[in-house]
């Protein structure tokens, strides 16, 4: 009887929080005369993506599904990080809705995620990612920097119910670099 009361007070022991990792693409190059979506990462962008990917791996971060904007810089960043996480590319998908700067499409995308997924990583762009890190998290972030990653956690069972959650961690390249 006591066990039943504890379960009622604290909820099901099987309840798992939804985790959303928002990662901004690495620093891109402006050297080439190409369309915005075709801009490549520059050397710093590649190095920062490796640094953050290695750090995520060292934390034991695991995600079930990864989605990326179709922009070259976001795709390249996602490939680097997925390699560091030893992520199965069969669970990776490019989605045109994530090539979004305002955030409207990102929100629409997240709220339509498959509810069987508990942990998802999205590679995209600013202003959209900073906007949603602040809208959905409980810690103000002035700007998610290039190759920056924010982990948000939500006590919901459905992605469509995502509103205010908890900012579990921020991983920014400048905090990982040895001075």
JSON list of C-alpha atoms in Angstrom, two decimals:
[
{"chain": "A", "resi": 1, "resn": "UNK", "atom": "CA", "xyz": [0.00, 0.00, 0.00]},
{"chain": "A", "resi": 2, "resn": "UNK", "atom": "CA", "xyz": [2.79, 2.44, 0.82]},
{"chain": "A", "resi": 3, "resn": "UNK", "atom": "CA", "xyz": [4.39, 1.77, -2.58]},
{"chain": "A", "resi": 4, "resn": "UNK", "atom": "CA", "xyz": [1.10, 2.58, -4.33]},
{"chain": "A", "resi": 5, "resn": "UNK", "atom": "CA", "xyz": [0.89, 5.92, -2.50]},
{"chain": "A", "resi": 6, "resn": "UNK", "atom": "CA", "xyz": [4.45, 6.80, -3.47]},
{"chain": "A", "resi": 7, "resn": "UNK", "atom": "CA", "xyz": [3.75, 5.98, -7.11]},
{"chain": "A", "resi": 8, "resn": "UNK", "atom": "CA", "xyz": [0.65, 8.18, -7.08]},
{"chain": "A", "resi": 9, "resn": "UNK", "atom": "CA", "xyz": [2.60, 11.07, -5.55]},
{"chain": "A", "resi": 10, "resn": "UNK", "atom": "CA", "xyz": [5.57, 10.90, -7.88]},
{"chain": "A", "resi": 11, "resn": "UNK", "atom": "CA", "xyz": [4.07, 9.50, -11.05]},
{"chain": "A", "resi": 12, "resn": "UNK", "atom": "CA", "xyz": [5.07, 6.43, -12.97]},
{"chain": "A", "resi": 13, "resn": "UNK", "atom": "CA", "xyz": [8.63, 5.24, -12.53]},
{"chain": "A", "resi": 14, "resn": "UNK", "atom": "CA", "xyz": [8.62, 4.45, -16.26]},
{"chain": "A", "resi": 15, "resn": "UNK", "atom": "CA", "xyz": [7.98, 8.06, -17.30]},
{"chain": "A", "resi": 16, "resn": "UNK", "atom": "CA", "xyz": [10.79, 9.36, -19.49]},
{"chain": "A", "resi": 17, "resn": "UNK", "atom": "CA", "xyz": [11.34, 13.03, -20.22]},
{"chain": "A", "resi": 18, "resn": "UNK", "atom": "CA", "xyz": [11.57, 14.31, -23.80]},
{"chain": "A", "resi": 19, "resn": "UNK", "atom": "CA", "xyz": [15.04, 15.67, -24.60]},
{"chain": "A", "resi": 20, "resn": "UNK", "atom": "CA", "xyz": [15.66, 18.09, -27.45]},
{"chain": "A", "resi": 21, "resn": "UNK", "atom": "CA", "xyz": [19.18, 19.07, -28.48]},
{"chain": "A", "resi": 22, "resn": "UNK", "atom": "CA", "xyz": [19.27, 22.26, -30.57]},
{"chain": "A", "resi": 23, "resn": "UNK", "atom": "CA", "xyz": [22.62, 22.66, -32.33]},
{"chain": "A", "resi": 24, "resn": "UNK", "atom": "CA", "xyz": [23.58, 25.58, -34.48]},
{"chain": "A", "resi": 25, "resn": "UNK", "atom": "CA", "xyz": [25.78, 24.91, -37.50]},
{"chain": "A", "resi": 26, "resn": "UNK", "atom": "CA", "xyz": [29.48, 25.67, -37.28]},
{"chain": "A", "resi": 27, "resn": "UNK", "atom": "CA", "xyz": [31.05, 28.90, -38.52]},
{"chain": "A", "resi": 28, "resn": "UNK", "atom": "CA", "xyz": [30.64, 29.16, -42.27]},
{"chain": "A", "resi": 29, "resn": "UNK", "atom": "CA", "xyz": [32.81, 30.63, -44.96]},
{"chain": "A", "resi": 30, "resn": "UNK", "atom": "CA", "xyz": [31.86, 33.77, -46.87]},
{"chain": "A", "resi": 31, "resn": "UNK", "atom": "CA", "xyz": [34.77, 33.31, -49.32]},
{"chain": "A", "resi": 32, "resn": "UNK", "atom": "CA", "xyz": [32.68, 31.70, -52.05]},
{"chain": "A", "resi": 33, "resn": "UNK", "atom": "CA", "xyz": [30.10, 33.30, -54.29]},
{"chain": "A", "resi": 34, "resn": "UNK", "atom": "CA", "xyz": [27.39, 30.70, -53.64]},
{"chain": "A", "resi": 35, "resn": "UNK", "atom": "CA", "xyz": [23.77, 30.72, -52.54]},
{"chain": "A", "resi": 36, "resn": "UNK", "atom": "CA", "xyz": [23.27, 30.93, -48.76]},
{"chain": "A", "resi": 37, "resn": "UNK", "atom": "CA", "xyz": [22.27, 27.29, -48.41]},
{"chain": "A", "resi": 38, "resn": "UNK", "atom": "CA", "xyz": [25.48, 26.21, -50.21]},
{"chain": "A", "resi": 39, "resn": "UNK", "atom": "CA", "xyz": [27.95, 28.03, -47.95]},
{"chain": "A", "resi": 40, "resn": "UNK", "atom": "CA", "xyz": [30.51, 25.58, -46.51]},
{"chain": "A", "resi": 41, "resn": "UNK", "atom": "CA", "xyz": [32.01, 25.47, -43.04]},
{"chain": "A", "resi": 42, "resn": "UNK", "atom": "CA", "xyz": [35.28, 27.28, -42.56]},
{"chain": "A", "resi": 43, "resn": "UNK", "atom": "CA", "xyz": [38.24, 25.81, -40.68]},
{"chain": "A", "resi": 44, "resn": "UNK", "atom": "CA", "xyz": [37.04, 27.15, -37.31]},
{"chain": "A", "resi": 45, "resn": "UNK", "atom": "CA", "xyz": [33.56, 25.76, -37.97]},
{"chain": "A", "resi": 46, "resn": "UNK", "atom": "CA", "xyz": [34.97, 22.28, -38.58]},
{"chain": "A", "resi": 47, "resn": "UNK", "atom": "CA", "xyz": [37.19, 22.47, -35.48]},
{"chain": "A", "resi": 48, "resn": "UNK", "atom": "CA", "xyz": [34.35, 23.70, -33.25]},
{"chain": "A", "resi": 49, "resn": "UNK", "atom": "CA", "xyz": [32.00, 20.96, -34.49]},
{"chain": "A", "resi": 50, "resn": "UNK", "atom": "CA", "xyz": [34.68, 18.35, -33.67]},
{"chain": "A", "resi": 51, "resn": "UNK", "atom": "CA", "xyz": [35.21, 19.90, -30.22]},
{"chain": "A", "resi": 52, "resn": "UNK", "atom": "CA", "xyz": [31.49, 19.93, -29.34]},
{"chain": "A", "resi": 53, "resn": "UNK", "atom": "CA", "xyz": [30.95, 16.46, -30.82]},
{"chain": "A", "resi": 54, "resn": "UNK", "atom": "CA", "xyz": [33.79, 15.05, -28.72]},
{"chain": "A", "resi": 55, "resn": "UNK", "atom": "CA", "xyz": [32.38, 16.72, -25.61]},
{"chain": "A", "resi": 56, "resn": "UNK", "atom": "CA", "xyz": [28.88, 15.34, -26.25]},
{"chain": "A", "resi": 57, "resn": "UNK", "atom": "CA", "xyz": [30.43, 11.89, -26.65]},
{"chain": "A", "resi": 58, "resn": "UNK", "atom": "CA", "xyz": [32.41, 12.26, -23.39]},
{"chain": "A", "resi": 59, "resn": "UNK", "atom": "CA", "xyz": [29.12, 13.07, -21.60]},
{"chain": "A", "resi": 60, "resn": "UNK", "atom": "CA", "xyz": [27.59, 9.87, -22.93]},
{"chain": "A", "resi": 61, "resn": "UNK", "atom": "CA", "xyz": [24.91, 11.77, -24.85]},
{"chain": "A", "resi": 62, "resn": "UNK", "atom": "CA", "xyz": [22.70, 9.49, -26.89]},
{"chain": "A", "resi": 63, "resn": "UNK", "atom": "CA", "xyz": [19.89, 10.48, -29.22]},
{"chain": "A", "resi": 64, "resn": "UNK", "atom": "CA", "xyz": [17.43, 8.35, -31.14]},
{"chain": "A", "resi": 65, "resn": "UNK", "atom": "CA", "xyz": [16.99, 10.57, -34.19]},
{"chain": "A", "resi": 66, "resn": "UNK", "atom": "CA", "xyz": [18.94, 13.42, -35.78]},
{"chain": "A", "resi": 67, "resn": "UNK", "atom": "CA", "xyz": [17.49, 15.96, -38.18]},
{"chain": "A", "resi": 68, "resn": "UNK", "atom": "CA", "xyz": [19.34, 18.64, -40.12]},
{"chain": "A", "resi": 69, "resn": "UNK", "atom": "CA", "xyz": [18.60, 21.64, -42.24]},
{"chain": "A", "resi": 70, "resn": "UNK", "atom": "CA", "xyz": [19.43, 21.10, -45.90]},
{"chain": "A", "resi": 71, "resn": "UNK", "atom": "CA", "xyz": [22.03, 23.90, -45.78]},
{"chain": "A", "resi": 72, "resn": "UNK", "atom": "CA", "xyz": [25.57, 22.66, -46.47]},
{"chain": "A", "resi": 73, "resn": "UNK", "atom": "CA", "xyz": [26.95, 24.18, -43.25]},
{"chain": "A", "resi": 74, "resn": "UNK", "atom": "CA", "xyz": [24.29, 22.47, -41.09]},
{"chain": "A", "resi": 75, "resn": "UNK", "atom": "CA", "xyz": [24.68, 19.14, -42.89]},
{"chain": "A", "resi": 76, "resn": "UNK", "atom": "CA", "xyz": [28.47, 19.19, -42.51]},
{"chain": "A", "resi": 77, "resn": "UNK", "atom": "CA", "xyz": [28.18, 20.07, -38.80]},
{"chain": "A", "resi": 78, "resn": "UNK", "atom": "CA", "xyz": [25.67, 17.26, -38.25]},
{"chain": "A", "resi": 79, "resn": "UNK", "atom": "CA", "xyz": [27.89, 14.70, -40.01]},
{"chain": "A", "resi": 80, "resn": "UNK", "atom": "CA", "xyz": [30.88, 15.66, -37.84]},
{"chain": "A", "resi": 81, "resn": "UNK", "atom": "CA", "xyz": [28.88, 15.45, -34.60]},
{"chain": "A", "resi": 82, "resn": "UNK", "atom": "CA", "xyz": [27.14, 12.20, -35.56]},
{"chain": "A", "resi": 83, "resn": "UNK", "atom": "CA", "xyz": [30.53, 10.65, -36.31]},
{"chain": "A", "resi": 84, "resn": "UNK", "atom": "CA", "xyz": [31.76, 11.64, -32.83]},
{"chain": "A", "resi": 85, "resn": "UNK", "atom": "CA", "xyz": [28.60, 10.20, -31.24]},
{"chain": "A", "resi": 86, "resn": "UNK", "atom": "CA", "xyz": [28.97, 6.96, -33.23]},
{"chain": "A", "resi": 87, "resn": "UNK", "atom": "CA", "xyz": [25.43, 7.63, -34.42]},
{"chain": "A", "resi": 88, "resn": "UNK", "atom": "CA", "xyz": [23.66, 5.22, -36.78]},
{"chain": "A", "resi": 89, "resn": "UNK", "atom": "CA", "xyz": [23.05, 7.20, -39.98]},
{"chain": "A", "resi": 90, "resn": "UNK", "atom": "CA", "xyz": [19.90, 5.16, -40.64]},
{"chain": "A", "resi": 91, "resn": "UNK", "atom": "CA", "xyz": [18.31, 7.41, -37.99]},
{"chain": "A", "resi": 92, "resn": "UNK", "atom": "CA", "xyz": [19.36, 10.65, -39.71]},
{"chain": "A", "resi": 93, "resn": "UNK", "atom": "CA", "xyz": [17.14, 12.76, -41.90]},
{"chain": "A", "resi": 94, "resn": "UNK", "atom": "CA", "xyz": [17.45, 16.07, -43.75]},
{"chain": "A", "resi": 95, "resn": "UNK", "atom": "CA", "xyz": [14.38, 18.26, -43.54]},
{"chain": "A", "resi": 96, "resn": "UNK", "atom": "CA", "xyz": [13.77, 21.46, -45.51]},
{"chain": "A", "resi": 97, "resn": "UNK", "atom": "CA", "xyz": [11.63, 22.89, -42.68]},
{"chain": "A", "resi": 98, "resn": "UNK", "atom": "CA", "xyz": [14.80, 23.27, -40.59]},
{"chain": "A", "resi": 99, "resn": "UNK", "atom": "CA", "xyz": [16.26, 25.76, -43.08]},
{"chain": "A", "resi": 100, "resn": "UNK", "atom": "CA", "xyz": [14.46, 28.37, -41.01]},
{"chain": "A", "resi": 101, "resn": "UNK", "atom": "CA", "xyz": [15.67, 31.58, -39.45]},
{"chain": "A", "resi": 102, "resn": "UNK", "atom": "CA", "xyz": [12.49, 32.93, -37.81]},
{"chain": "A", "resi": 103, "resn": "UNK", "atom": "CA", "xyz": [11.67, 29.77, -35.88]},
{"chain": "A", "resi": 104, "resn": "UNK", "atom": "CA", "xyz": [8.11, 29.21, -37.11]},
{"chain": "A", "resi": 105, "resn": "UNK", "atom": "CA", "xyz": [9.03, 26.12, -39.11]},
{"chain": "A", "resi": 106, "resn": "UNK", "atom": "CA", "xyz": [11.27, 24.75, -36.35]},
{"chain": "A", "resi": 107, "resn": "UNK", "atom": "CA", "xyz": [8.41, 24.91, -33.87]},
{"chain": "A", "resi": 108, "resn": "UNK", "atom": "CA", "xyz": [6.02, 23.29, -36.34]},
{"chain": "A", "resi": 109, "resn": "UNK", "atom": "CA", "xyz": [8.60, 20.55, -36.98]},
{"chain": "A", "resi": 110, "resn": "UNK", "atom": "CA", "xyz": [9.24, 19.79, -33.28]},
{"chain": "A", "resi": 111, "resn": "UNK", "atom": "CA", "xyz": [5.55, 19.67, -32.41]},
{"chain": "A", "resi": 112, "resn": "UNK", "atom": "CA", "xyz": [5.03, 17.02, -35.14]},
{"chain": "A", "resi": 113, "resn": "UNK", "atom": "CA", "xyz": [7.84, 14.69, -34.01]},
{"chain": "A", "resi": 114, "resn": "UNK", "atom": "CA", "xyz": [6.97, 11.03, -33.49]},
{"chain": "A", "resi": 115, "resn": "UNK", "atom": "CA", "xyz": [5.94, 10.61, -29.83]},
{"chain": "A", "resi": 116, "resn": "UNK", "atom": "CA", "xyz": [7.82, 7.31, -29.59]},
{"chain": "A", "resi": 117, "resn": "UNK", "atom": "CA", "xyz": [11.04, 9.37, -29.75]},
{"chain": "A", "resi": 118, "resn": "UNK", "atom": "CA", "xyz": [12.38, 10.50, -26.38]},
{"chain": "A", "resi": 119, "resn": "UNK", "atom": "CA", "xyz": [15.63, 12.18, -27.47]},
{"chain": "A", "resi": 120, "resn": "UNK", "atom": "CA", "xyz": [16.13, 14.17, -30.68]},
{"chain": "A", "resi": 121, "resn": "UNK", "atom": "CA", "xyz": [18.89, 16.41, -32.03]},
{"chain": "A", "resi": 122, "resn": "UNK", "atom": "CA", "xyz": [18.23, 19.17, -34.55]},
{"chain": "A", "resi": 123, "resn": "UNK", "atom": "CA", "xyz": [20.88, 21.04, -36.56]},
{"chain": "A", "resi": 124, "resn": "UNK", "atom": "CA", "xyz": [19.77, 24.44, -37.75]},
{"chain": "A", "resi": 125, "resn": "UNK", "atom": "CA", "xyz": [20.19, 28.18, -37.78]},
{"chain": "A", "resi": 126, "resn": "UNK", "atom": "CA", "xyz": [19.88, 31.36, -35.79]},
{"chain": "A", "resi": 127, "resn": "UNK", "atom": "CA", "xyz": [17.67, 33.31, -34.96]},
{"chain": "A", "resi": 128, "resn": "UNK", "atom": "CA", "xyz": [15.39, 30.25, -34.81]},
{"chain": "A", "resi": 129, "resn": "UNK", "atom": "CA", "xyz": [17.51, 28.20, -32.39]},
{"chain": "A", "resi": 130, "resn": "UNK", "atom": "CA", "xyz": [18.21, 30.99, -29.91]},
{"chain": "A", "resi": 131, "resn": "UNK", "atom": "CA", "xyz": [14.52, 31.94, -30.02]},
{"chain": "A", "resi": 132, "resn": "UNK", "atom": "CA", "xyz": [13.42, 28.40, -29.15]},
{"chain": "A", "resi": 133, "resn": "UNK", "atom": "CA", "xyz": [16.15, 27.80, -26.57]},
{"chain": "A", "resi": 134, "resn": "UNK", "atom": "CA", "xyz": [14.73, 30.84, -24.75]},
{"chain": "A", "resi": 135, "resn": "UNK", "atom": "CA", "xyz": [11.06, 30.14, -25.41]},
{"chain": "A", "resi": 136, "resn": "UNK", "atom": "CA", "xyz": [11.24, 26.52, -24.31]},
{"chain": "A", "resi": 137, "resn": "UNK", "atom": "CA", "xyz": [14.08, 26.63, -21.77]},
{"chain": "A", "resi": 138, "resn": "UNK", "atom": "CA", "xyz": [14.32, 28.20, -18.33]},
{"chain": "A", "resi": 139, "resn": "UNK", "atom": "CA", "xyz": [17.72, 29.89, -18.79]},
{"chain": "A", "resi": 140, "resn": "UNK", "atom": "CA", "xyz": [18.11, 33.03, -20.90]},
{"chain": "A", "resi": 141, "resn": "UNK", "atom": "CA", "xyz": [20.69, 32.68, -23.68]},
{"chain": "A", "resi": 142, "resn": "UNK", "atom": "CA", "xyz": [21.67, 35.88, -25.45]},
{"chain": "A", "resi": 143, "resn": "UNK", "atom": "CA", "xyz": [22.87, 34.02, -28.54]},
{"chain": "A", "resi": 144, "resn": "UNK", "atom": "CA", "xyz": [23.48, 30.37, -29.35]},
{"chain": "A", "resi": 145, "resn": "UNK", "atom": "CA", "xyz": [26.92, 30.67, -30.99]},
{"chain": "A", "resi": 146, "resn": "UNK", "atom": "CA", "xyz": [28.00, 28.76, -34.08]},
{"chain": "A", "resi": 147, "resn": "UNK", "atom": "CA", "xyz": [28.49, 25.08, -33.17]},
{"chain": "A", "resi": 148, "resn": "UNK", "atom": "CA", "xyz": [26.67, 25.75, -29.90]},
{"chain": "A", "resi": 149, "resn": "UNK", "atom": "CA", "xyz": [24.37, 23.09, -28.48]},
{"chain": "A", "resi": 150, "resn": "UNK", "atom": "CA", "xyz": [21.50, 23.51, -26.01]},
{"chain": "A", "resi": 151, "resn": "UNK", "atom": "CA", "xyz": [19.79, 20.56, -24.34]},
{"chain": "A", "resi": 152, "resn": "UNK", "atom": "CA", "xyz": [16.19, 21.15, -23.34]},
{"chain": "A", "resi": 153, "resn": "UNK", "atom": "CA", "xyz": [14.11, 18.71, -21.32]},
{"chain": "A", "resi": 154, "resn": "UNK", "atom": "CA", "xyz": [10.33, 18.52, -21.19]},
{"chain": "A", "resi": 155, "resn": "UNK", "atom": "CA", "xyz": [8.06, 16.67, -18.79]},
{"chain": "A", "resi": 156, "resn": "UNK", "atom": "CA", "xyz": [5.57, 15.69, -21.51]},
{"chain": "A", "resi": 157, "resn": "UNK", "atom": "CA", "xyz": [4.66, 12.49, -23.31]},
{"chain": "A", "resi": 158, "resn": "UNK", "atom": "CA", "xyz": [3.76, 14.21, -26.58]},
{"chain": "A", "resi": 159, "resn": "UNK", "atom": "CA", "xyz": [5.99, 16.54, -28.60]},
{"chain": "A", "resi": 160, "resn": "UNK", "atom": "CA", "xyz": [2.90, 18.55, -29.52]},
{"chain": "A", "resi": 161, "resn": "UNK", "atom": "CA", "xyz": [2.61, 19.51, -25.82]},
{"chain": "A", "resi": 162, "resn": "UNK", "atom": "CA", "xyz": [6.10, 21.06, -25.67]},
{"chain": "A", "resi": 163, "resn": "UNK", "atom": "CA", "xyz": [5.98, 24.48, -24.07]},
{"chain": "A", "resi": 164, "resn": "UNK", "atom": "CA", "xyz": [8.22, 25.51, -21.17]},
{"chain": "A", "resi": 165, "resn": "UNK", "atom": "CA", "xyz": [10.87, 23.02, -20.14]},
{"chain": "A", "resi": 166, "resn": "UNK", "atom": "CA", "xyz": [14.24, 22.98, -18.45]},
{"chain": "A", "resi": 167, "resn": "UNK", "atom": "CA", "xyz": [17.56, 24.03, -19.96]},
{"chain": "A", "resi": 168, "resn": "UNK", "atom": "CA", "xyz": [19.64, 21.01, -18.93]},
{"chain": "A", "resi": 169, "resn": "UNK", "atom": "CA", "xyz": [22.93, 22.13, -20.43]},
{"chain": "A", "resi": 170, "resn": "UNK", "atom": "CA", "xyz": [24.58, 24.50, -22.84]},
{"chain": "A", "resi": 171, "resn": "UNK", "atom": "CA", "xyz": [27.71, 23.45, -24.69]},
{"chain": "A", "resi": 172, "resn": "UNK", "atom": "CA", "xyz": [29.47, 26.30, -26.44]},
{"chain": "A", "resi": 173, "resn": "UNK", "atom": "CA", "xyz": [32.87, 25.95, -28.16]},
{"chain": "A", "resi": 174, "resn": "UNK", "atom": "CA", "xyz": [34.45, 28.90, -26.34]},
{"chain": "A", "resi": 175, "resn": "UNK", "atom": "CA", "xyz": [33.82, 27.17, -23.00]},
{"chain": "A", "resi": 176, "resn": "UNK", "atom": "CA", "xyz": [35.58, 24.01, -24.21]},
{"chain": "A", "resi": 177, "resn": "UNK", "atom": "CA", "xyz": [38.71, 25.62, -25.63]},
{"chain": "A", "resi": 178, "resn": "UNK", "atom": "CA", "xyz": [41.86, 25.46, -23.55]},
{"chain": "A", "resi": 179, "resn": "UNK", "atom": "CA", "xyz": [43.01, 28.93, -22.69]}
]
